[in-house]
Coordinates of C-alpha atoms in Angstrom, one line a residue:
M1 CA -173.2 69.5 -23.9
N2 CA -175.4 71.9 -23.0
M3 CA -176.6 73.8 -25.7
N4 CA -178.0 76.8 -23.8
L5 CA -174.5 77.6 -21.6
N6 CA -172.6 77.5 -24.8
T7 CA -175.2 78.8 -27.8
N8 CA -173.0 81.9 -29.5
E9 CA -169.6 81.4 -27.3
I10 CA -166.6 81.1 -29.1
L11 CA -165.7 77.3 -28.4
T12 CA -162.6 74.9 -29.0
T13 CA -162.2 71.4 -30.3
T14 CA -160.3 69.0 -32.3
E15 CA -163.1 66.5 -32.3
Y16 CA -163.7 66.9 -36.0
D17 CA -166.2 64.0 -36.4
M18 CA -168.9 66.3 -34.3
F19 CA -169.2 68.3 -37.4
R20 CA -171.8 67.6 -39.5
K21 CA -171.7 68.4 -43.3
I22 CA -175.2 70.0 -44.3
S23 CA -175.2 68.6 -47.6
N24 CA -173.5 67.1 -50.1
R25 CA -171.5 70.7 -51.1
K26 CA -168.2 69.9 -53.4
I27 CA -165.2 70.8 -51.2
T28 CA -163.0 73.0 -54.0
E29 CA -159.2 73.3 -53.5
N30 CA -158.4 76.8 -52.0
P31 CA -155.0 76.9 -51.5
K32 CA -155.1 80.5 -50.6
L33 CA -157.4 79.8 -47.6
E34 CA -155.4 77.0 -46.7
E35 CA -151.9 78.9 -46.2
E36 CA -153.9 81.5 -44.9
L37 CA -155.1 79.6 -41.5
L38 CA -151.6 77.6 -41.3
S39 CA -149.6 81.0 -41.0
E40 CA -152.1 83.7 -39.3
G41 CA -154.9 81.0 -37.1
Q42 CA -158.3 80.6 -37.7
R43 CA -159.2 84.4 -37.6
Q44 CA -163.2 83.9 -38.6
P45 CA -165.3 80.8 -36.2
I46 CA -167.4 78.3 -38.1
L47 CA -171.1 78.4 -37.7
V48 CA -172.6 75.3 -36.8
N49 CA -176.6 75.1 -35.7
E50 CA -178.0 73.3 -32.3
K51 CA -177.1 69.9 -34.6
M52 CA -173.5 70.8 -35.1
E53 CA -174.0 71.1 -38.9
V54 CA -171.4 73.5 -40.5
I55 CA -173.5 76.6 -42.0
D56 CA -170.4 78.5 -42.4
G57 CA -166.8 77.5 -42.2
Q58 CA -166.9 74.1 -44.5
H59 CA -163.8 75.2 -46.2
R60 CA -162.1 76.6 -43.0
L61 CA -163.0 72.8 -41.4
Y62 CA -161.7 70.7 -43.9
Y63 CA -158.3 72.6 -43.5
L64 CA -158.1 73.0 -39.9
R65 CA -158.9 68.9 -39.6
K66 CA -156.4 68.1 -43.1
H67 CA -153.9 70.1 -40.3
R68 CA -155.1 68.9 -37.1
K69 CA -155.5 72.4 -35.6
P70 CA -158.3 73.0 -33.3
V71 CA -161.2 74.7 -34.5
R72 CA -163.0 77.7 -33.2
Y73 CA -166.3 77.7 -33.3
I74 CA -170.3 79.3 -32.4
I75 CA -173.2 77.0 -31.6
D76 CA -176.6 79.5 -33.2
P77 CA -179.6 76.9 -32.9
T78 CA -181.1 79.9 -35.7
A79 CA -178.7 79.5 -37.9
N80 CA -179.5 78.8 -41.2
F81 CA -178.1 79.9 -45.3
K82 CA -180.0 83.2 -45.1
T83 CA -178.2 84.1 -42.4
V84 CA -175.0 83.6 -44.1
I85 CA -176.2 85.3 -47.2
S86 CA -176.8 88.5 -45.1
M87 CA -173.4 88.2 -43.8
N88 CA -171.3 90.2 -46.6
T89 CA -167.6 88.7 -45.7
S90 CA -168.6 85.2 -46.4
A91 CA -171.6 85.0 -49.2
V92 CA -169.1 87.0 -51.1
N93 CA -166.4 84.4 -51.0
W94 CA -169.8 81.5 -51.7
A95 CA -169.6 79.8 -55.0
L96 CA -172.7 79.5 -57.1
Q97 CA -173.3 75.9 -55.8
D98 CA -173.4 77.6 -52.4
Y99 CA -176.4 79.9 -53.0
V100 CA -178.1 76.1 -54.9
Y101 CA -177.6 73.9 -52.0
S102 CA -178.6 76.7 -49.5
F103 CA -182.0 77.7 -51.0
A104 CA -182.5 73.7 -51.5
L105 CA -182.1 72.3 -48.3
E106 CA -184.6 75.4 -47.2
G107 CA -186.8 72.8 -49.5
D108 CA -187.5 74.9 -52.8
P109 CA -188.4 72.3 -55.5
E110 CA -186.2 74.2 -58.2
F111 CA -183.3 74.8 -56.4
V112 CA -183.6 70.8 -55.1
K113 CA -183.4 69.6 -58.8
L114 CA -181.0 71.9 -59.8
A115 CA -178.8 70.6 -56.3
K116 CA -179.0 66.6 -57.4
F117 CA -178.1 68.3 -61.3
L118 CA -175.2 69.4 -60.4
D119 CA -174.3 66.9 -57.9
E120 CA -174.3 64.0 -60.1
N121 CA -172.6 66.7 -63.5
E122 CA -168.8 66.1 -64.0
L123 CA -169.0 67.8 -67.7
L124 CA -169.9 71.3 -67.3
S125 CA -169.5 73.8 -65.2
D126 CA -171.9 75.0 -62.7
K127 CA -172.6 78.2 -64.4
M128 CA -173.0 76.5 -67.8
V129 CA -175.5 73.9 -65.8
I130 CA -177.2 77.3 -64.2
V131 CA -177.8 79.7 -67.3
A132 CA -178.6 76.3 -69.5
G133 CA -181.3 74.9 -67.1
S134 CA -182.9 78.3 -66.7
G135 CA -183.6 78.5 -71.0
R136 CA -180.9 81.2 -71.9
R137 CA -179.7 80.7 -75.4
D138 CA -176.6 82.9 -75.6
G139 CA -174.9 81.4 -72.0
T140 CA -175.3 85.3 -70.5
A141 CA -174.7 84.6 -67.1
A142 CA -175.5 87.9 -65.0
H143 CA -179.7 88.3 -64.9
V144 CA -179.9 84.6 -64.3
V145 CA -177.1 84.6 -61.0
K146 CA -178.1 87.7 -59.9
K147 CA -181.7 86.8 -59.4
L148 CA -180.7 83.1 -58.5
K149 CA -178.6 84.7 -55.7
K150 CA -181.5 86.2 -54.5
G151 CA -183.1 82.8 -54.5
D152 CA -185.8 83.2 -58.2
Y153 CA -184.2 80.4 -60.1
V154 CA -186.8 77.9 -62.5
F155 CA -184.8 74.7 -63.9
S156 CA -187.0 74.7 -66.7
N157 CA -184.5 73.3 -69.0
E158 CA -183.3 70.4 -67.4
K159 CA -184.5 67.4 -70.1
Q160 CA -182.4 69.4 -73.0
L161 CA -180.2 69.7 -71.1
R162 CA -179.3 66.4 -70.7
E163 CA -179.3 65.6 -74.2
F164 CA -176.5 68.8 -75.2
C165 CA -174.8 66.9 -72.2
K166 CA -174.5 63.9 -74.3
F167 CA -174.0 66.1 -77.1
Y168 CA -170.4 67.4 -75.3
E169 CA -169.4 64.3 -74.3
R170 CA -169.6 63.1 -77.9
V171 CA -167.5 66.4 -78.8
L172 CA -164.5 65.8 -76.4
N173 CA -164.8 62.1 -76.7
E174 CA -165.0 62.8 -81.0
T175 CA -162.1 65.5 -80.9
K176 CA -159.1 67.8 -79.5
L177 CA -160.8 69.9 -78.2
P178 CA -160.5 70.7 -74.3
N179 CA -163.7 71.1 -71.7
K180 CA -163.9 74.6 -71.3
P181 CA -166.2 77.0 -70.0
F182 CA -166.2 79.1 -73.4
L183 CA -166.6 75.7 -76.1
Q184 CA -169.7 74.7 -73.7
S185 CA -171.1 78.2 -74.0
V186 CA -170.7 78.5 -77.9
L187 CA -171.5 74.9 -78.3
W188 CA -175.2 75.4 -76.4
T189 CA -175.7 78.5 -78.4
L190 CA -175.5 76.9 -81.8
Y191 CA -177.1 73.3 -80.4
T192 CA -180.2 75.3 -79.1
T193 CA -181.3 76.8 -82.5
S194 CA -184.3 74.7 -84.3
V195 CA -181.9 73.7 -87.6
F196 CA -178.9 72.2 -85.6
D197 CA -177.7 68.6 -86.6
E198 CA -175.1 67.0 -84.6
N199 CA -173.7 64.5 -86.2
R200 CA -173.0 67.3 -89.4
M201 CA -171.2 70.1 -86.3
L202 CA -168.9 66.7 -85.5
T203 CA -168.0 65.7 -88.7
Q204 CA -167.4 69.4 -89.8
L205 CA -165.4 69.6 -86.2
K206 CA -163.4 66.1 -87.3
K207 CA -162.8 67.1 -90.0
S208 CA -161.7 70.7 -89.5
D209 CA -159.1 69.0 -86.4
L210 CA -159.2 71.8 -84.6
T211 CA -157.8 72.1 -81.1
S212 CA -157.3 74.1 -77.5
E213 CA -154.4 75.9 -79.1
D214 CA -156.3 76.9 -82.6
I215 CA -159.3 78.2 -80.5
E216 CA -157.5 79.5 -76.9
G217 CA -157.6 83.2 -76.3
F218 CA -160.3 83.7 -78.9
A219 CA -163.3 86.4 -77.9
K220 CA -166.6 84.7 -77.4
K221 CA -168.1 86.6 -80.8
K222 CA -165.1 85.4 -82.8
L223 CA -165.2 81.6 -81.3
L224 CA -169.1 81.7 -82.0
L225 CA -168.1 83.5 -85.7
T226 CA -165.9 80.4 -86.6
F227 CA -168.3 78.0 -84.9
L228 CA -171.0 78.7 -86.9
E229 CA -169.2 78.8 -90.6
L230 CA -167.1 75.4 -89.9
Y231 CA -170.7 73.6 -89.2
N232 CA -172.6 76.3 -92.6
G233 CA -169.0 74.8 -94.3
R234 CA -170.4 75.1 -98.2
W235 CA -174.4 74.5 -97.8
S236 CA -176.7 77.6 -100.0
D237 CA -178.6 79.4 -98.3
D238 CA -181.5 78.0 -98.6
H239 CA -180.5 74.4 -96.8
P240 CA -183.1 73.2 -94.0
S241 CA -179.9 72.4 -91.3
L242 CA -177.6 75.9 -92.5
I243 CA -178.0 78.0 -89.0
Q244 CA -178.0 81.8 -90.2
Y245 CA -176.9 84.8 -88.6
F246 CA -175.6 88.5 -89.4
I247 CA -173.5 90.9 -87.8
N248 CA -175.2 94.1 -87.6
R249 CA -173.8 98.1 -87.8
K250 CA -172.2 97.5 -84.1
G251 CA -170.9 94.4 -84.5
S252 CA -173.1 92.4 -82.7
L253 CA -173.8 88.5 -83.9
T254 CA -177.1 87.7 -84.1
I255 CA -178.4 84.3 -84.9
P256 CA -182.1 84.5 -85.7
S257 CA -183.1 81.2 -86.2
L258 CA -186.1 79.9 -83.3
P259 CA -185.3 78.2 -80.3
K260 CA -185.1 74.2 -80.7
Q261 CA -188.6 73.4 -78.2
D262 CA -189.1 71.4 -75.4
E263 CA -191.3 68.1 -77.2
D264 CA -192.7 68.4 -73.7
N265 CA -193.9 72.1 -73.3

């Protein structure tokens, strides 16, 4: 292929194997996109670099190949993921993992570690990994996500996150609770307090026989309060593993316990 002649021209092919994946980015099913491609055709060409690595349009390529449809594409030798981030029409549809993989491919060591964790992780939501991995205790995502999209992220809490995964897997295996992001977030908030006792939490959860139906639809504050009351049970206020908390006049729930410290820090 003569790159000089074809650069920045819209080309068409059915040779699907000529395209290369630029990373291990996961393909998540998108029925709406699939239906749109079948009913309206491919309106936006796929963007590739000179190595035929797909920079933007991996999901479009996946569905076009699945249905044996021609692929329209553009070759831009200078294209990289930063190119796509600057293209609002594309970046808006990006999942968090797309941003992570893009900065990882540019060699940022923190994003490389985070991308590896996301590839290995089948338990927690991507947002949960990103927020917890940054060291946030309360699961609040907005600030962390905003900085991550600009390439500003430090994967500072990997060790504790891996330990939490082991505990959370026990919760799912030993109780009737579902694997849901809201459950991950609440348990993470409790897990990261310095006095938290894993076995106590598991024992209390099994005694309560809580199920998905019992907690589905709870606001996070109500769910957190439910788990706090369950964990503390009938312990006295001076019990060393009791998680202290209070609700202020505005209704905000606060856990003043010190965060659990990583021994390596």
